[in-house]
Tab-separated table of C-alpha atoms in Angstrom:
chain	number	residue	atom	x	y	z
W	1	MET	CA	21.638	-7.811	14.040
W	2	ALA	CA	22.159	-4.829	16.318
W	3	VAL	CA	23.580	-1.336	16.092
W	4	LEU	CA	27.382	-1.217	16.083
W	5	PRO	CA	29.136	1.092	18.575
W	6	GLN	CA	30.062	4.372	16.912
W	7	SER	CA	32.890	6.815	17.400
W	8	PRO	CA	31.970	10.359	18.568
W	9	ASP	CA	32.218	11.767	15.035
W	10	GLN	CA	29.776	9.108	13.753
W	11	LEU	CA	27.039	9.534	16.363
W	12	ASN	CA	23.448	9.636	15.148
W	13	PRO	CA	22.146	13.064	16.287
W	14	TYR	CA	18.519	12.004	15.795
W	15	LEU	CA	18.707	8.903	18.037
W	16	ILE	CA	18.338	9.986	21.662
W	17	PHE	CA	18.894	7.801	24.749
W	18	ASN	CA	17.573	8.656	28.218
W	19	LYS	CA	19.001	7.684	31.620
W	20	GLU	CA	17.041	4.414	31.687
W	21	GLY	CA	18.647	3.339	28.413
W	22	ARG	CA	15.458	3.767	26.408
W	23	PHE	CA	15.580	5.699	23.161
W	24	HIS	CA	13.486	7.414	20.541
W	25	VAL	CA	14.157	8.770	17.057
W	26	ILE	CA	13.483	12.212	15.651
W	27	THR	CA	12.786	12.791	11.970
W	28	PRO	CA	13.612	16.351	10.849
W	29	ALA	CA	11.370	18.006	8.301
W	30	LEU	CA	12.500	18.144	4.688
W	31	ASP	CA	14.168	21.384	3.628
W	32	ASP	CA	12.739	21.471	0.099
W	33	LYS	CA	8.997	21.758	0.537
W	34	GLN	CA	6.987	21.701	-2.675
W	35	THR	CA	4.446	24.515	-2.438
W	36	GLU	CA	3.928	25.439	-6.082
W	37	HIS	CA	0.987	24.077	-8.063
W	38	ILE	CA	0.845	23.128	-11.709
W	39	ALA	CA	-2.740	24.405	-12.091
W	40	ILE	CA	-1.526	27.935	-12.852
W	41	LEU	CA	0.247	26.581	-15.937
W	42	LEU	CA	-2.816	24.862	-17.345
W	43	SER	CA	-5.043	27.893	-17.843
W	44	GLN	CA	-5.333	31.529	-16.855
W	45	SER	CA	-8.042	30.753	-14.317
W	46	GLY	CA	-6.141	27.788	-12.864
W	47	HIS	CA	-9.110	25.451	-13.389
W	48	VAL	CA	-9.696	22.686	-15.910
W	49	GLN	CA	-12.922	20.724	-16.255
W	50	ILE	CA	-12.748	17.058	-15.253
W	51	SER	CA	-14.703	16.089	-18.367
W	52	LYS	CA	-12.113	17.903	-20.511
W	53	ILE	CA	-9.228	16.057	-18.813
W	54	LEU	CA	-10.913	12.656	-19.210
W	55	SER	CA	-11.757	13.375	-22.842
W	56	ASP	CA	-8.170	14.387	-23.671
W	57	VAL	CA	-6.753	11.340	-21.863
W	58	ASN	CA	-9.152	9.089	-23.744
W	59	LYS	CA	-7.955	10.489	-27.087
W	60	VAL	CA	-4.437	9.317	-26.238
W	61	THR	CA	-5.128	6.058	-24.402
W	62	GLY	CA	-8.562	4.986	-25.645
W	63	PHE	CA	-9.424	3.725	-22.143
W	64	THR	CA	-13.177	3.878	-22.853
W	65	GLN	CA	-12.664	0.971	-25.282
W	66	CYS	CA	-12.031	-1.194	-22.219
W	67	PHE	CA	-15.687	-0.851	-21.194
W	68	THR	CA	-17.233	-3.795	-23.036
W	69	HIS	CA	-20.694	-5.273	-22.508
W	70	HIS	CA	-21.235	-7.880	-19.763
W	71	ASN	CA	-23.282	-10.132	-22.018
W	72	ILE	CA	-21.167	-12.555	-24.064
W	73	LYS	CA	-23.431	-12.070	-27.097
W	74	ASN	CA	-22.771	-8.336	-26.950
W	75	ALA	CA	-19.096	-8.601	-25.972
W	76	THR	CA	-18.027	-6.618	-29.031
W	77	ARG	CA	-20.166	-3.629	-28.001
W	78	TYR	CA	-18.332	-0.660	-26.475
W	79	SER	CA	-19.765	2.108	-24.359
W	80	ASN	CA	-20.275	5.578	-25.776
W	81	GLN	CA	-17.388	7.895	-24.851
W	82	GLU	CA	-19.521	10.761	-23.489
W	83	ILE	CA	-21.817	8.432	-21.555
W	84	CYS	CA	-18.839	6.534	-20.170
W	85	ILE	CA	-17.139	9.728	-18.945
W	86	ALA	CA	-20.389	10.902	-17.352
W	87	GLY	CA	-20.634	7.577	-15.496
W	88	ILE	CA	-17.030	7.845	-14.276
W	89	ILE	CA	-17.629	11.376	-12.951
W	90	GLY	CA	-20.927	10.374	-11.344
W	91	LEU	CA	-19.342	7.482	-9.469
W	92	GLY	CA	-15.891	8.967	-8.872
W	93	CYS	CA	-17.142	12.311	-7.536
W	94	ASN	CA	-19.863	10.628	-5.441
W	95	ILE	CA	-22.587	12.521	-7.315
W	96	GLY	CA	-24.596	9.412	-8.050
W	97	ILE	CA	-25.826	8.118	-11.402
W	98	PRO	CA	-29.469	9.346	-11.107
W	99	LYS	CA	-28.387	12.902	-10.244
W	100	MET	CA	-25.617	12.830	-12.876
W	101	GLY	CA	-28.203	11.932	-15.504
W	102	MET	CA	-30.400	14.858	-14.503
W	103	ILE	CA	-27.693	17.556	-14.384
W	104	SER	CA	-25.806	16.507	-17.553
W	105	SER	CA	-26.844	18.081	-20.834
W	106	GLY	CA	-27.023	15.729	-23.811
W	107	VAL	CA	-26.995	12.626	-21.585
W	108	ASN	CA	-30.070	10.409	-21.370
W	109	PRO	CA	-30.551	9.272	-17.718
W	110	ASN	CA	-31.772	5.799	-18.781
W	111	THR	CA	-28.840	5.319	-21.176
W	112	LEU	CA	-26.414	6.399	-18.463
W	113	ARG	CA	-27.920	3.986	-15.938
W	114	ASN	CA	-27.853	1.062	-18.401
W	115	THR	CA	-24.250	1.852	-19.394
W	116	VAL	CA	-23.086	1.759	-15.776
W	117	ASN	CA	-25.007	-1.464	-15.083
W	118	TRP	CA	-23.828	-3.342	-18.194
W	119	PHE	CA	-20.365	-1.940	-18.920
W	120	PHE	CA	-18.834	-0.880	-15.578
W	121	SER	CA	-17.503	-4.180	-14.265
W	122	GLN	CA	-14.546	-4.491	-11.890
W	123	LYS	CA	-12.447	-6.062	-14.637
W	124	ASN	CA	-13.261	-3.289	-17.131
W	125	LEU	CA	-12.432	-0.571	-14.596
W	126	GLU	CA	-9.076	-2.188	-13.824
W	127	GLU	CA	-8.228	-2.514	-17.521
W	128	ALA	CA	-9.148	1.133	-18.155
W	129	ASN	CA	-7.006	2.269	-15.230
W	130	LYS	CA	-4.138	0.114	-16.509
W	131	GLN	CA	-4.238	1.854	-19.894
W	132	ILE	CA	-3.804	5.227	-18.199
W	133	ILE	CA	-0.971	3.888	-16.025
W	134	PHE	CA	0.823	2.592	-19.134
W	135	LEU	CA	0.718	6.094	-20.605
W	136	ILE	CA	1.930	7.889	-17.458
W	137	ASN	CA	4.698	5.325	-17.035
W	138	LYS	CA	6.059	6.233	-20.496
W	139	LEU	CA	6.152	9.974	-19.830
W	140	SER	CA	9.336	11.650	-18.629
W	141	LEU	CA	7.790	14.589	-16.744
W	142	PRO	CA	6.351	12.560	-13.818
W	143	ASN	CA	9.824	11.153	-13.143
W	144	VAL	CA	10.924	14.480	-11.642
W	145	PHE	CA	9.053	13.452	-8.487
W	146	ILE	CA	11.075	10.231	-8.059
W	147	SER	CA	13.771	10.548	-5.388
W	148	ASP	CA	15.798	7.544	-6.561
W	149	MET	CA	15.211	5.867	-9.926
W	150	GLN	CA	16.845	2.679	-8.640
W	151	ASN	CA	14.543	2.490	-5.604
W	152	LYS	CA	11.036	3.549	-6.581
W	153	HIS	CA	8.794	4.179	-3.589
W	154	SER	CA	5.073	3.473	-3.256
W	155	SER	CA	2.612	3.563	-0.385
W	156	SER	CA	-0.904	2.502	0.552
W	157	ASP	CA	-3.441	3.768	3.034
W	158	GLY	CA	-7.140	3.511	3.768
W	159	ARG	CA	-9.727	6.289	3.708
W	160	LYS	CA	-12.893	5.846	5.731
W	161	VAL	CA	-16.091	6.594	3.802
W	162	ASN	CA	-19.593	6.802	5.245
W	163	VAL	CA	-22.144	4.472	3.598
W	164	ALA	CA	-25.784	5.516	3.861
W	165	VAL	CA	-27.281	2.506	2.031
W	166	GLU	CA	-27.229	-1.225	2.745
W	167	SER	CA	-23.874	-2.808	1.916
W	168	LEU	CA	-22.257	-6.159	2.676
W	169	LEU	CA	-18.927	-4.451	3.390
W	170	ALA	CA	-20.250	-1.589	5.516
W	171	ASN	CA	-19.690	-1.934	9.240
W	172	PHE	CA	-20.048	0.129	12.395
W	173	SER	CA	-17.076	2.164	13.595
W	174	PHE	CA	-17.914	4.732	16.261
W	175	LYS	CA	-14.473	6.349	15.933
W	176	TYR	CA	-15.038	7.299	12.284
W	177	PHE	CA	-18.808	7.174	11.665
W	178	GLY	CA	-20.442	7.564	15.069
W	179	LYS	CA	-23.643	5.530	14.987
W	180	ASP	CA	-23.508	5.080	11.202
W	181	LYS	CA	-21.816	2.473	9.018
W	182	GLY	CA	-18.948	2.860	6.600
W	183	VAL	CA	-16.182	1.218	4.598
W	184	SER	CA	-12.474	1.761	4.036
W	185	VAL	CA	-11.222	2.596	0.532
W	186	TYR	CA	-7.693	1.187	0.415
W	187	THR	CA	-5.560	2.736	-2.349
W	188	PHE	CA	-1.976	2.357	-3.625
W	189	ILE	CA	0.043	5.186	-5.200
W	190	ASP	CA	3.681	5.738	-6.134
W	191	GLU	CA	5.877	8.832	-6.003
W	192	ARG	CA	4.380	10.112	-9.256
W	193	GLN	CA	0.853	10.038	-7.785
W	194	ILE	CA	-0.058	7.071	-10.024
W	195	LEU	CA	-2.914	5.171	-8.417
W	196	PHE	CA	-2.219	1.592	-9.507
W	197	TYR	CA	-4.576	-0.394	-7.261
W	198	SER	CA	-7.659	0.240	-5.152
W	199	THR	CA	-10.087	-1.914	-3.214
W	200	VAL	CA	-12.938	-1.458	-0.755
W	201	ILE	CA	-12.871	-3.345	2.549
W	202	SER	CA	-14.825	-3.348	5.765
W	203	ALA	CA	-13.973	-0.480	8.108
W	204	SER	CA	-13.403	-2.994	10.917
W	205	GLU	CA	-10.820	-5.043	8.963
W	206	ARG	CA	-7.089	-4.524	9.326
W	207	GLU	CA	-5.459	-3.239	6.147
W	208	ALA	CA	-2.337	-5.403	6.433
W	209	ALA	CA	-3.965	-8.397	4.737
W	210	TYR	CA	-4.499	-6.359	1.552
W	211	VAL	CA	-0.988	-4.914	1.164
W	212	ILE	CA	0.237	-7.906	-0.840
W	213	ASP	CA	-2.884	-7.810	-3.051
W	214	GLY	CA	-1.971	-4.353	-4.305
W	215	LEU	CA	1.694	-5.163	-4.893
W	216	ASN	CA	0.941	-8.495	-6.568
W	217	ASN	CA	-1.674	-7.023	-8.937
W	218	ASN	CA	0.664	-4.280	-10.120
W	219	ASP	CA	1.825	-5.389	-13.575
W	220	VAL	CA	3.023	-1.994	-14.815
W	221	ILE	CA	4.955	-0.173	-12.084
W	222	LYS	CA	7.986	-1.771	-10.471
W	223	THR	CA	7.979	-1.049	-6.731
W	224	HIS	CA	11.219	-1.376	-4.766
W	225	ILE	CA	10.068	0.138	-1.441
W	226	HIS	CA	6.527	0.136	-0.081
W	227	SER	CA	5.273	2.018	2.971
W	228	THR	CA	2.127	1.863	5.089
W	229	ASP	CA	1.094	3.147	8.484
W	230	THR	CA	0.834	0.914	11.559
W	231	HIS	CA	-2.539	-0.440	10.402
W	232	GLY	CA	-0.877	-2.011	7.357
W	233	TYR	CA	1.985	-3.661	9.217
W	234	THR	CA	2.412	-7.211	10.497
W	235	GLU	CA	5.414	-9.496	10.701
W	236	LEU	CA	3.776	-11.715	8.059
W	237	ILE	CA	3.834	-8.798	5.602
W	238	PHE	CA	7.552	-8.259	6.246
W	239	ALA	CA	8.149	-11.865	5.224
W	240	ALA	CA	5.894	-11.794	2.157
W	241	THR	CA	7.314	-8.551	0.710
W	242	HIS	CA	10.856	-9.927	1.113
W	243	PHE	CA	9.978	-12.900	-1.120
W	244	MET	CA	8.396	-10.513	-3.643
W	245	GLY	CA	11.646	-8.560	-3.949
W	246	CYS	CA	10.243	-5.446	-2.302
W	247	THR	CA	11.454	-3.663	0.838
W	248	PHE	CA	8.633	-3.116	3.309
W	249	ALA	CA	9.133	0.209	5.097
W	250	PRO	CA	6.142	1.024	7.306
W	251	ARG	CA	5.765	3.948	9.685
W	252	ILE	CA	5.166	2.086	12.951
W	253	LYS	CA	3.708	3.942	15.906
W	254	ASN	CA	5.962	3.842	18.991
W	255	ILE	CA	8.604	1.955	17.031
W	256	GLY	CA	10.979	2.099	20.003
W	257	GLU	CA	8.686	-0.335	21.828
W	258	GLN	CA	8.937	-2.960	19.066
W	259	ASN	CA	10.901	-6.121	19.877
W	260	ILE	CA	14.200	-6.653	18.060
W	261	TYR	CA	15.257	-10.240	17.351
W	262	SER	CA	18.679	-11.798	16.791
W	263	PHE	CA	20.280	-15.201	16.251
W	264	SER	CA	22.486	-14.845	19.343
W	265	ASN	CA	21.568	-14.076	22.931
W	266	LYS	CA	21.486	-10.599	24.423
W	267	LYS	CA	24.756	-11.014	26.353
W	268	THR	CA	26.719	-11.504	23.136
W	269	TYR	CA	25.905	-7.978	21.962
W	270	ASP	CA	26.096	-6.465	25.455
W	271	LYS	CA	29.737	-7.556	25.783
W	272	LYS	CA	30.548	-5.846	22.473
W	273	GLY	CA	29.237	-2.524	23.774
W	274	TYR	CA	26.109	-2.307	21.620
W	275	LYS	CA	23.684	0.343	22.869
W	276	ILE	CA	20.615	-1.212	21.207
W	277	LEU	CA	20.216	-4.812	22.281
W	278	PRO	CA	17.926	-7.560	20.977
W	279	ASP	CA	14.904	-8.560	23.040
W	280	GLN	CA	14.466	-12.173	21.907
W	281	ARG	CA	16.174	-14.859	19.856
W	282	ILE	CA	15.032	-16.152	16.470
W	283	ASN	CA	13.855	-19.765	16.365
W	284	LYS	CA	16.037	-20.740	13.417
W	285	ASN	CA	15.025	-24.401	13.488
W	286	LEU	CA	11.338	-23.522	13.084
W	287	ILE	CA	12.115	-21.629	9.862
W	288	ILE	CA	14.338	-24.398	8.474
W	289	GLU	CA	11.808	-27.159	9.213
W	290	ASN	CA	8.989	-25.307	7.416
W	291	TRP	CA	11.037	-23.689	4.647
W	292	ASP	CA	9.513	-25.761	1.818
W	293	ASN	CA	5.979	-24.967	2.992
W	294	ILE	CA	6.841	-21.265	3.191
W	295	LEU	CA	8.050	-21.345	-0.426
W	296	ARG	CA	4.868	-23.184	-1.544
W	297	PHE	CA	2.726	-20.600	0.238
W	298	MET	CA	4.536	-17.700	-1.443
W	299	ALA	CA	4.439	-19.442	-4.853
W	300	THR	CA	0.636	-19.670	-4.525
W	301	ILE	CA	0.502	-15.917	-3.935
W	302	LYS	CA	2.871	-15.089	-6.800
W	303	LEU	CA	0.921	-17.247	-9.254
W	304	LYS	CA	-2.278	-15.354	-8.279
W	305	HIS	CA	-4.309	-18.528	-7.893
W	306	THR	CA	-5.879	-17.056	-4.759
W	307	PRO	CA	-5.826	-13.451	-3.470
W	308	ALA	CA	-3.124	-12.978	-0.857
W	309	SER	CA	-5.608	-11.318	1.494
W	310	GLN	CA	-7.743	-14.478	1.569
W	311	LEU	CA	-4.710	-16.679	2.236
W	312	PHE	CA	-3.442	-14.468	5.058
W	313	LYS	CA	-6.868	-14.222	6.680
W	314	ARG	CA	-7.282	-17.996	6.477
W	315	LEU	CA	-3.802	-18.553	7.896
W	316	SER	CA	-4.422	-16.080	10.725
W	317	SER	CA	-7.771	-17.687	11.546
W	318	TYR	CA	-6.038	-20.923	12.519
W	319	THR	CA	-4.691	-21.393	15.979
W	320	HIS	CA	-1.385	-19.575	16.489
W	321	LYS	CA	0.183	-22.982	17.056
W	322	ASN	CA	-0.064	-23.631	13.311
W	323	PRO	CA	3.557	-24.419	12.218
W	324	LEU	CA	3.355	-22.550	8.903
W	325	TYR	CA	1.912	-19.419	10.530
W	326	LYS	CA	4.591	-19.453	13.207
W	327	ALA	CA	7.395	-20.087	10.688
W	328	ILE	CA	6.410	-17.221	8.363
W	329	LYS	CA	6.010	-14.912	11.332
W	330	GLU	CA	9.407	-15.970	12.679
W	331	PHE	CA	11.069	-15.236	9.330
W	332	GLY	CA	9.256	-11.896	9.202
W	333	ARG	CA	10.809	-11.000	12.553
W	334	VAL	CA	14.255	-11.269	10.985
W	335	ILE	CA	13.319	-8.836	8.209
W	336	LYS	CA	11.512	-6.541	10.648
W	337	SER	CA	14.538	-6.356	12.960
W	338	LEU	CA	16.826	-5.411	10.061
W	339	PHE	CA	14.373	-2.719	8.966
W	340	ILE	CA	13.994	-1.225	12.468
W	341	LEU	CA	17.759	-0.908	12.897
W	342	THR	CA	18.042	0.684	9.454
W	343	TYR	CA	15.139	2.984	10.304
W	344	TYR	CA	16.938	4.175	13.452
W	345	ASP	CA	20.163	4.880	11.567
W	346	ASP	CA	18.950	6.293	8.238
W	347	VAL	CA	17.301	9.694	8.601
W	348	LYS	CA	16.814	10.013	4.820
W	349	LEU	CA	14.814	6.787	4.784
W	350	ARG	CA	12.560	8.106	7.545
W	351	GLN	CA	12.041	11.334	5.612
W	352	ARG	CA	11.169	9.397	2.450
W	353	ILE	CA	8.618	7.304	4.329
W	354	GLU	CA	6.999	10.402	5.848
W	355	LYS	CA	6.890	12.182	2.491
W	356	GLN	CA	5.426	9.217	0.624
W	357	LEU	CA	2.726	8.536	3.223
W	358	ASN	CA	1.764	12.211	3.211
W	359	ARG	CA	0.888	11.855	-0.472
């Protein structure tokens, strides 16, 4: 679990060591930058109305049929297509439902408000989004953006949004909102720009607890590699993604300062001439003793009985002497160490992570 000594013709030109033995990695920019836009192919003016796009997509997918009435007695009632699209634009473009009702021709403001209140539930929105994802996933054109069909890459990141009204999730964050409150909209996309999961969390919460939620609620797109920034990384997430059959590949700030762990002591690798040495040893016995509990914990997540974010927050709220917490974290250190060494050595992986997070 350390970098093997290399011959001069196999040296990594992007891994640089200084006189003190410390090192850092350099990620060169990609040669093929995509600068062309598809908008010029859609119309002469290069612009297409959002309402036109949503209407055409609905003709193919019928996603507006997913918006059923909240009331059980009226469960068979579906929202009107035009009213539904107006509500989506009003909420999605941050116009607001009252203003959307006033500026839209042929849309009754009261009907629009009632439609949003009685048909726009979280479940209905997720089902509508899933119908669109099913369609995109069947198309061949979006696949041109996939670097490796055998290792599909996705990523997640949060976007801070100011909230001017009272909200249970809104919180103060001087860095992003000054003296105002706001939330973080945490979204998941893949290489084809398919947004397959989104949630709103407090701006003061760390995003790492919600990474598994997005991956576990993705029933359409198979993700092999998932990337986040430093805010979405913990050693617990490394462990959880391993059990889910997904490679966690975050972009960690100051990655050269991260500890590397091994099953043998530092001297073992030093005698072999390794230039990158482990910092600490893995407590193998702790993992073995709690292995059954680790599997039960992950089975609970996979079965979706409880959101993974709630389980991780509850586990982290216990004292750090909790055996299960320590065991999962210890196993995550093994996976993290393997990833860091691969990250140092594989420049193409680093480029893929940068490109996907820039999406």
